[in-house]
Amino acid sequence: MIVDIRKWKHVFKLDPDREISDEALDRLCQSGTDAIMVGGSTGVTFDNTVDLLSRIRQYEVPCVLEISNQEAIVPGFDLFLIPIVLNADDPKWIVGQHHEALKEYGSLLNWDEIIAEGYIILNREATAAQLTSARTTLDTKDVAAYARMADKLFHMSIVYLEYSGMFGDMELVRRTRQVLENARLLYGGGIDSLDKAQQAAEVADTIVVGNIIYSDLEQALQTVNFDRTGR
Ligand SMILES: CC(C)=CCC/C(C)=C/CC/C(C)=C/CC/C(C)=C/CC/C(C)=C/CC/C(C)=C/CC/C(C)=C/COP(=O)(O)OP(=O)(O)O
Ligand SMILES: O=P(O)(O)OC[C@@H](O)CO
Ligand SMILES: [Mg+2]
């Protein structure tokens, strides 16, 4: 399947390390979301990723893998998203893991299926922030500089403002979006209602909804229904 990320406005992120019933998966896949992203910062294995992929593949919705560790690289997704944590203090999460993975898979890859994501992690409590030792105390200028680095210097097609676990600063998201020329701005973190989905969709290109899926499915499903005519 050819997947055009430039058309995505809403994405559900499913964590292979968390349980989801067949009924819930059915409703998510048929919700009208633009894609299902499979990923999580910890506990993602080859087996739980294969299992989730095979269940999602019963539906037509595009299904992409956001790779978080080398052991859980599973073929068969429509796209592979590779996080590069621009504000990580530990270079392992900027180029280190990637270097190891490319030593293993470098000659086998279809680069048309691979997209780098310039991650900027802004919630210091998030597992991903702790894992990567992210420098989360950043002001708007700091974030804009990382965003430009991803967009103009590294020609990445995604800048991902990651607040996983909390709803972020929408003014900062809006200002970050303004400095991007080519990259798409993905926003994720704390979207747990239609109202928050609407707020985030007004300032980002694509919104990503994760944790609420597991605590309140009805609210999660509501997030698809924001007004798509604004941006
Ligand atoms: C042959 C074949 C199958 C080919 C395809 C394979 C392929 C595309 C290979 C490419 C090679 C390559 C460059 C791979 C990258 C390898 C790698 C491990 C990179 C590191 C990625 C990284 C920086 C991970 C850090 C953690 C992170 C940012 C994860 C992103 C997901 C995320 C933030 C989830 C949120 O997690 P959550 O669990 O929700 O967190 P909370 O608990 O806080 O809610
Ligand atoms: O889980 P939440 O807080 O919705 O965040 C979504 C996503 O950005 C996580 O990587
Ligand atoms: Mg999560």
Short mmCIF file of C-alpha atoms and ligand atoms in Angstrom, two decimals:
data_model
loop_
_atom_site.label_atom_id
_atom_site.label_comp_id
_atom_site.label_asym_id
_atom_site.label_seq_id
_atom_site.Cartn_x
_atom_site.Cartn_y
_atom_site.Cartn_z
CA MET A 1 0.00 0.00 0.00
CA ILE A 2 1.30 3.48 -0.85
CA VAL A 3 0.90 5.70 2.18
CA ASP A 4 1.02 9.47 1.91
CA ILE A 5 1.80 10.94 5.31
CA ARG A 6 1.00 14.40 3.98
CA LYS A 7 -2.67 13.47 4.06
CA TRP A 8 -2.68 12.37 7.69
CA LYS A 9 -4.57 14.55 10.13
CA HIS A 10 -5.27 11.97 12.82
CA VAL A 11 -3.38 8.87 13.89
CA PHE A 12 -3.98 6.33 16.66
CA LYS A 13 -0.78 5.01 18.27
CA LEU A 14 -1.12 1.45 19.56
CA ASP A 15 1.39 0.02 21.98
CA PRO A 16 2.25 -3.67 21.38
CA ASP A 17 3.07 -3.92 25.09
CA ARG A 18 -0.54 -3.18 26.09
CA GLU A 19 -3.62 -5.35 25.68
CA ILE A 20 -6.42 -4.39 23.39
CA SER A 21 -9.59 -6.39 22.75
CA ASP A 22 -10.71 -7.41 19.26
CA GLU A 23 -13.79 -5.24 19.63
CA ALA A 24 -11.77 -2.16 20.59
CA LEU A 25 -9.34 -2.76 17.74
CA ASP A 26 -12.22 -3.12 15.31
CA ARG A 27 -13.67 0.21 16.36
CA LEU A 28 -10.30 2.00 16.20
CA CYS A 29 -9.45 0.63 12.76
CA GLN A 30 -12.86 1.59 11.38
CA SER A 31 -13.03 4.95 13.15
CA GLY A 32 -11.97 7.07 10.18
CA THR A 33 -8.48 7.69 11.51
CA ASP A 34 -5.87 8.13 8.80
CA ALA A 35 -3.44 5.51 10.08
CA ILE A 36 -2.55 3.23 12.92
CA MET A 37 0.98 3.73 14.24
CA VAL A 38 2.43 0.83 16.20
CA GLY A 39 4.99 1.82 18.80
CA GLY A 40 5.91 2.36 22.42
CA SER A 41 9.00 3.32 24.30
CA THR A 42 9.43 0.15 26.38
CA GLY A 43 8.36 -3.51 26.31
CA VAL A 44 8.03 -3.66 22.53
CA THR A 45 9.19 -7.06 21.22
CA PHE A 46 9.22 -8.86 17.89
CA ASP A 47 6.44 -11.18 19.06
CA ASN A 48 4.04 -8.58 20.43
CA THR A 49 4.62 -6.41 17.34
CA VAL A 50 3.91 -9.28 14.89
CA ASP A 51 0.81 -10.16 16.85
CA LEU A 52 -0.57 -6.63 16.72
CA LEU A 53 0.33 -6.18 13.03
CA SER A 54 -1.50 -9.37 12.05
CA ARG A 55 -4.61 -8.22 13.90
CA ILE A 56 -4.58 -4.74 12.34
CA ARG A 57 -4.02 -6.23 8.87
CA GLN A 58 -7.61 -7.48 8.86
CA TYR A 59 -8.56 -3.86 8.15
CA GLU A 60 -7.82 -1.49 5.29
CA VAL A 61 -6.41 1.30 7.44
CA PRO A 62 -2.70 2.03 6.77
CA CYS A 63 -0.46 0.55 9.43
CA VAL A 64 3.01 1.92 10.15
CA LEU A 65 5.72 0.87 12.57
CA GLU A 66 7.51 3.42 14.69
CA ILE A 67 10.70 1.57 15.53
CA SER A 68 11.81 1.87 19.14
CA ASN A 69 14.26 -1.01 19.38
CA GLN A 70 16.18 -3.18 17.01
CA GLU A 71 14.75 -6.47 18.27
CA ALA A 72 11.25 -5.37 17.28
CA ILE A 73 11.83 -4.59 13.61
CA VAL A 74 9.07 -6.52 11.88
CA PRO A 75 8.60 -6.59 8.09
CA GLY A 76 5.19 -6.11 6.52
CA PHE A 77 4.21 -2.62 7.65
CA ASP A 78 3.22 0.03 5.10
CA LEU A 79 5.92 2.38 6.37
CA PHE A 80 8.71 2.44 8.94
CA LEU A 81 9.14 5.58 11.03
CA ILE A 82 12.52 6.07 12.63
CA PRO A 83 12.63 8.38 15.67
CA ILE A 84 15.71 10.56 16.01
CA VAL A 85 15.51 12.35 19.35
CA LEU A 86 17.01 15.74 18.58
CA ASN A 87 17.03 16.86 22.23
CA ALA A 88 18.42 13.60 23.63
CA ASP A 89 21.49 14.05 25.81
CA ASP A 90 22.59 10.53 25.00
CA PRO A 91 23.72 10.21 21.35
CA LYS A 92 22.57 6.60 21.38
CA TRP A 93 19.06 7.93 20.63
CA ILE A 94 20.20 10.35 17.92
CA VAL A 95 22.51 8.15 15.84
CA GLY A 96 23.75 5.25 18.01
CA GLN A 97 20.86 2.79 17.74
CA HIS A 98 20.42 3.76 14.13
CA HIS A 99 24.06 3.02 13.37
CA GLU A 100 23.72 -0.44 14.91
CA ALA A 101 20.50 -1.15 12.99
CA LEU A 102 21.99 -0.04 9.69
CA LYS A 103 25.00 -2.32 10.19
CA GLU A 104 22.48 -5.16 10.35
CA TYR A 105 19.82 -4.11 7.81
CA GLY A 106 21.51 -1.42 5.71
CA SER A 107 21.82 -3.42 2.50
CA LEU A 108 18.28 -4.84 2.72
CA LEU A 109 16.26 -1.68 2.95
CA ASN A 110 13.71 -0.19 0.63
CA TRP A 111 14.30 3.47 1.46
CA ASP A 112 10.96 4.49 -0.04
CA GLU A 113 9.31 2.86 2.98
CA ILE A 114 11.44 4.60 5.60
CA ILE A 115 10.86 8.03 7.09
CA ALA A 116 12.95 9.75 9.74
CA GLU A 117 11.10 11.60 12.48
CA GLY A 118 12.83 14.52 14.17
CA TYR A 119 11.56 14.00 17.71
CA ILE A 120 11.51 16.78 20.28
CA ILE A 121 10.41 15.35 23.63
CA LEU A 122 8.96 17.97 25.96
CA ASN A 123 7.38 16.10 28.90
CA ARG A 124 10.18 15.27 31.32
CA GLU A 125 8.01 12.61 33.01
CA ALA A 126 7.47 10.62 29.79
CA THR A 127 9.14 7.23 29.63
CA ALA A 128 10.74 8.23 26.32
CA ALA A 129 12.20 11.39 27.93
CA GLN A 130 13.77 9.39 30.72
CA LEU A 131 15.01 6.66 28.42
CA THR A 132 16.75 9.11 26.12
CA SER A 133 17.83 11.64 28.81
CA ALA A 134 15.99 14.31 26.84
CA ARG A 135 16.66 17.96 27.67
CA THR A 136 13.06 18.99 28.13
CA THR A 137 13.51 22.47 29.60
CA LEU A 138 13.29 24.26 26.29
CA ASP A 139 11.76 27.57 25.31
CA THR A 140 10.09 28.42 22.01
CA LYS A 141 13.39 29.48 20.42
CA ASP A 142 15.10 26.25 21.42
CA VAL A 143 12.28 24.21 19.95
CA ALA A 144 12.19 26.31 16.78
CA ALA A 145 15.92 25.70 16.33
CA TYR A 146 15.45 21.93 16.59
CA ALA A 147 12.50 22.14 14.21
CA ARG A 148 14.55 24.06 11.63
CA MET A 149 17.41 21.62 12.10
CA ALA A 150 15.09 18.75 11.21
CA ASP A 151 13.33 20.55 8.37
CA LYS A 152 16.04 22.56 6.64
CA LEU A 153 19.35 21.03 7.71
CA PHE A 154 18.46 17.32 7.74
CA HIS A 155 15.50 17.44 5.31
CA MET A 156 13.38 15.25 7.56
CA SER A 157 9.76 15.02 6.52
CA ILE A 158 8.40 14.79 10.06
CA VAL A 159 8.97 16.91 13.15
CA TYR A 160 7.30 15.22 16.13
CA LEU A 161 6.50 17.33 19.19
CA GLU A 162 6.16 14.65 21.84
CA TYR A 163 4.41 15.39 25.14
CA SER A 164 3.41 11.75 25.72
CA GLY A 165 1.30 11.60 28.89
CA MET A 166 0.43 15.31 29.17
CA PHE A 167 -1.33 17.91 27.05
CA GLY A 168 1.25 20.33 25.76
CA ASP A 169 1.64 24.05 25.18
CA MET A 170 -0.49 24.75 22.10
CA GLU A 171 1.08 28.18 21.59
CA LEU A 172 4.52 26.54 21.37
CA VAL A 173 3.12 23.99 18.91
CA ARG A 174 1.63 26.78 16.80
CA ARG A 175 4.90 28.71 16.73
CA THR A 176 6.88 25.60 15.87
CA ARG A 177 4.55 24.84 12.98
CA GLN A 178 5.16 28.34 11.64
CA VAL A 179 8.90 27.78 11.18
CA LEU A 180 8.49 24.61 9.13
CA GLU A 181 8.58 24.84 5.35
CA ASN A 182 8.53 21.23 4.19
CA ALA A 183 8.33 18.96 7.22
CA ARG A 184 5.00 17.93 8.63
CA LEU A 185 4.38 18.69 12.30
CA LEU A 186 3.08 15.75 14.30
CA TYR A 187 1.81 16.53 17.77
CA GLY A 188 1.23 13.85 20.42
CA GLY A 189 0.48 14.00 24.11
CA GLY A 190 -2.52 14.02 26.40
CA ILE A 191 -5.24 14.23 23.78
CA ASP A 192 -8.10 12.66 25.71
CA SER A 193 -11.18 14.45 24.36
CA LEU A 194 -12.64 15.93 21.21
CA ASP A 195 -11.97 19.41 22.56
CA LYS A 196 -8.24 18.74 22.99
CA ALA A 197 -8.12 17.03 19.59
CA GLN A 198 -9.64 20.16 18.08
CA GLN A 199 -7.16 22.47 19.83
CA ALA A 200 -4.18 20.39 18.72
CA ALA A 201 -5.47 19.92 15.17
CA GLU A 202 -5.72 23.69 14.80
CA VAL A 203 -1.97 24.12 15.37
CA ALA A 204 -0.37 20.87 14.16
CA ASP A 205 -0.58 19.07 10.83
CA THR A 206 -1.26 15.67 12.35
CA ILE A 207 -2.40 14.71 15.83
CA VAL A 208 -1.44 11.43 17.48
CA VAL A 209 -3.66 9.83 20.12
CA GLY A 210 -2.24 7.13 22.38
CA ASN A 211 -2.85 6.51 26.07
CA ILE A 212 -6.55 7.39 26.20
CA ILE A 213 -7.24 4.37 23.96
CA TYR A 214 -6.43 2.16 26.94
CA SER A 215 -8.29 4.08 29.63
CA ASP A 216 -11.41 5.39 27.86
CA LEU A 217 -12.05 4.00 24.39
CA GLU A 218 -15.19 6.09 23.82
CA GLN A 219 -13.26 9.32 24.44
CA ALA A 220 -10.45 8.09 22.22
CA LEU A 221 -12.88 7.45 19.37
CA GLN A 222 -14.32 10.95 19.76
CA THR A 223 -10.92 12.47 18.93
CA VAL A 224 -11.38 11.55 15.28
CA ASN A 225 -14.31 13.96 14.96
CA PHE A 226 -12.55 17.32 14.99
CA ASP A 227 -13.30 19.84 12.28
CA ARG A 228 -10.94 18.97 9.41
CA THR A 229 -11.68 22.02 7.33
CA GLY A 230 -9.58 24.43 9.45
CA ARG A 231 -6.05 23.53 8.28
C1 LIG B 1 14.20 -5.83 6.63
C2 LIG B 1 13.28 -4.89 7.27
C3 LIG B 1 12.22 -5.43 8.09
C4 LIG B 1 13.45 -3.61 7.09
C5 LIG B 1 12.81 -2.53 7.80
C6 LIG B 1 13.60 -2.15 8.99
C7 LIG B 1 14.06 -0.77 9.02
C8 LIG B 1 13.16 0.28 8.56
C9 LIG B 1 15.27 -0.51 9.48
C10 LIG B 1 15.77 0.85 9.58
C11 LIG B 1 17.03 0.88 10.35
C12 LIG B 1 16.97 1.86 11.47
C13 LIG B 1 17.67 3.15 11.23
C14 LIG B 1 16.34 1.57 12.62
C15 LIG B 1 16.27 2.43 13.83
C16 LIG B 1 16.64 1.65 15.03
C17 LIG B 1 16.32 2.26 16.36
C18 LIG B 1 16.14 1.32 17.46
C19 LIG B 1 16.25 3.58 16.60
C20 LIG B 1 16.01 4.21 17.93
C21 LIG B 1 14.68 4.85 18.06
C22 LIG B 1 14.53 5.67 19.31
C23 LIG B 1 15.19 6.99 19.35
C24 LIG B 1 13.84 5.22 20.39
C25 LIG B 1 13.72 5.95 21.66
C26 LIG B 1 12.32 5.89 22.25
C27 LIG B 1 11.33 6.60 21.39
C28 LIG B 1 11.52 8.00 21.01
C29 LIG B 1 10.30 5.89 20.96
C30 LIG B 1 9.27 6.47 20.06
C31 LIG B 1 7.92 6.05 20.48
C32 LIG B 1 7.34 6.73 21.68
C33 LIG B 1 7.89 7.99 22.18
C34 LIG B 1 6.33 6.16 22.24
C35 LIG B 1 5.67 6.69 23.46
O1 LIG B 1 5.85 5.72 24.33
P1 LIG B 1 4.83 5.41 25.47
O2 LIG B 1 5.05 4.00 25.86
O3 LIG B 1 3.47 5.82 25.07
O4 LIG B 1 5.34 6.36 26.60
P2 LIG B 1 4.58 6.73 27.89
O5 LIG B 1 4.75 5.54 28.77
O6 LIG B 1 5.30 7.96 28.41
O7 LIG B 1 3.15 7.01 27.56
O1 LIG B 2 -0.18 8.67 24.73
P1 LIG B 2 -0.47 10.11 24.49
O2 LIG B 2 -0.27 10.99 25.68
O3 LIG B 2 -1.81 10.29 23.84
O4 LIG B 2 0.61 10.60 23.42
C1 LIG B 2 0.56 10.10 22.11
C2 LIG B 2 1.91 9.86 21.51
O5 LIG B 2 2.54 11.04 21.16
C3 LIG B 2 2.80 9.00 22.33
O6 LIG B 2 3.98 8.74 21.63
MG MG B 3 1.94 5.55 25.79
#
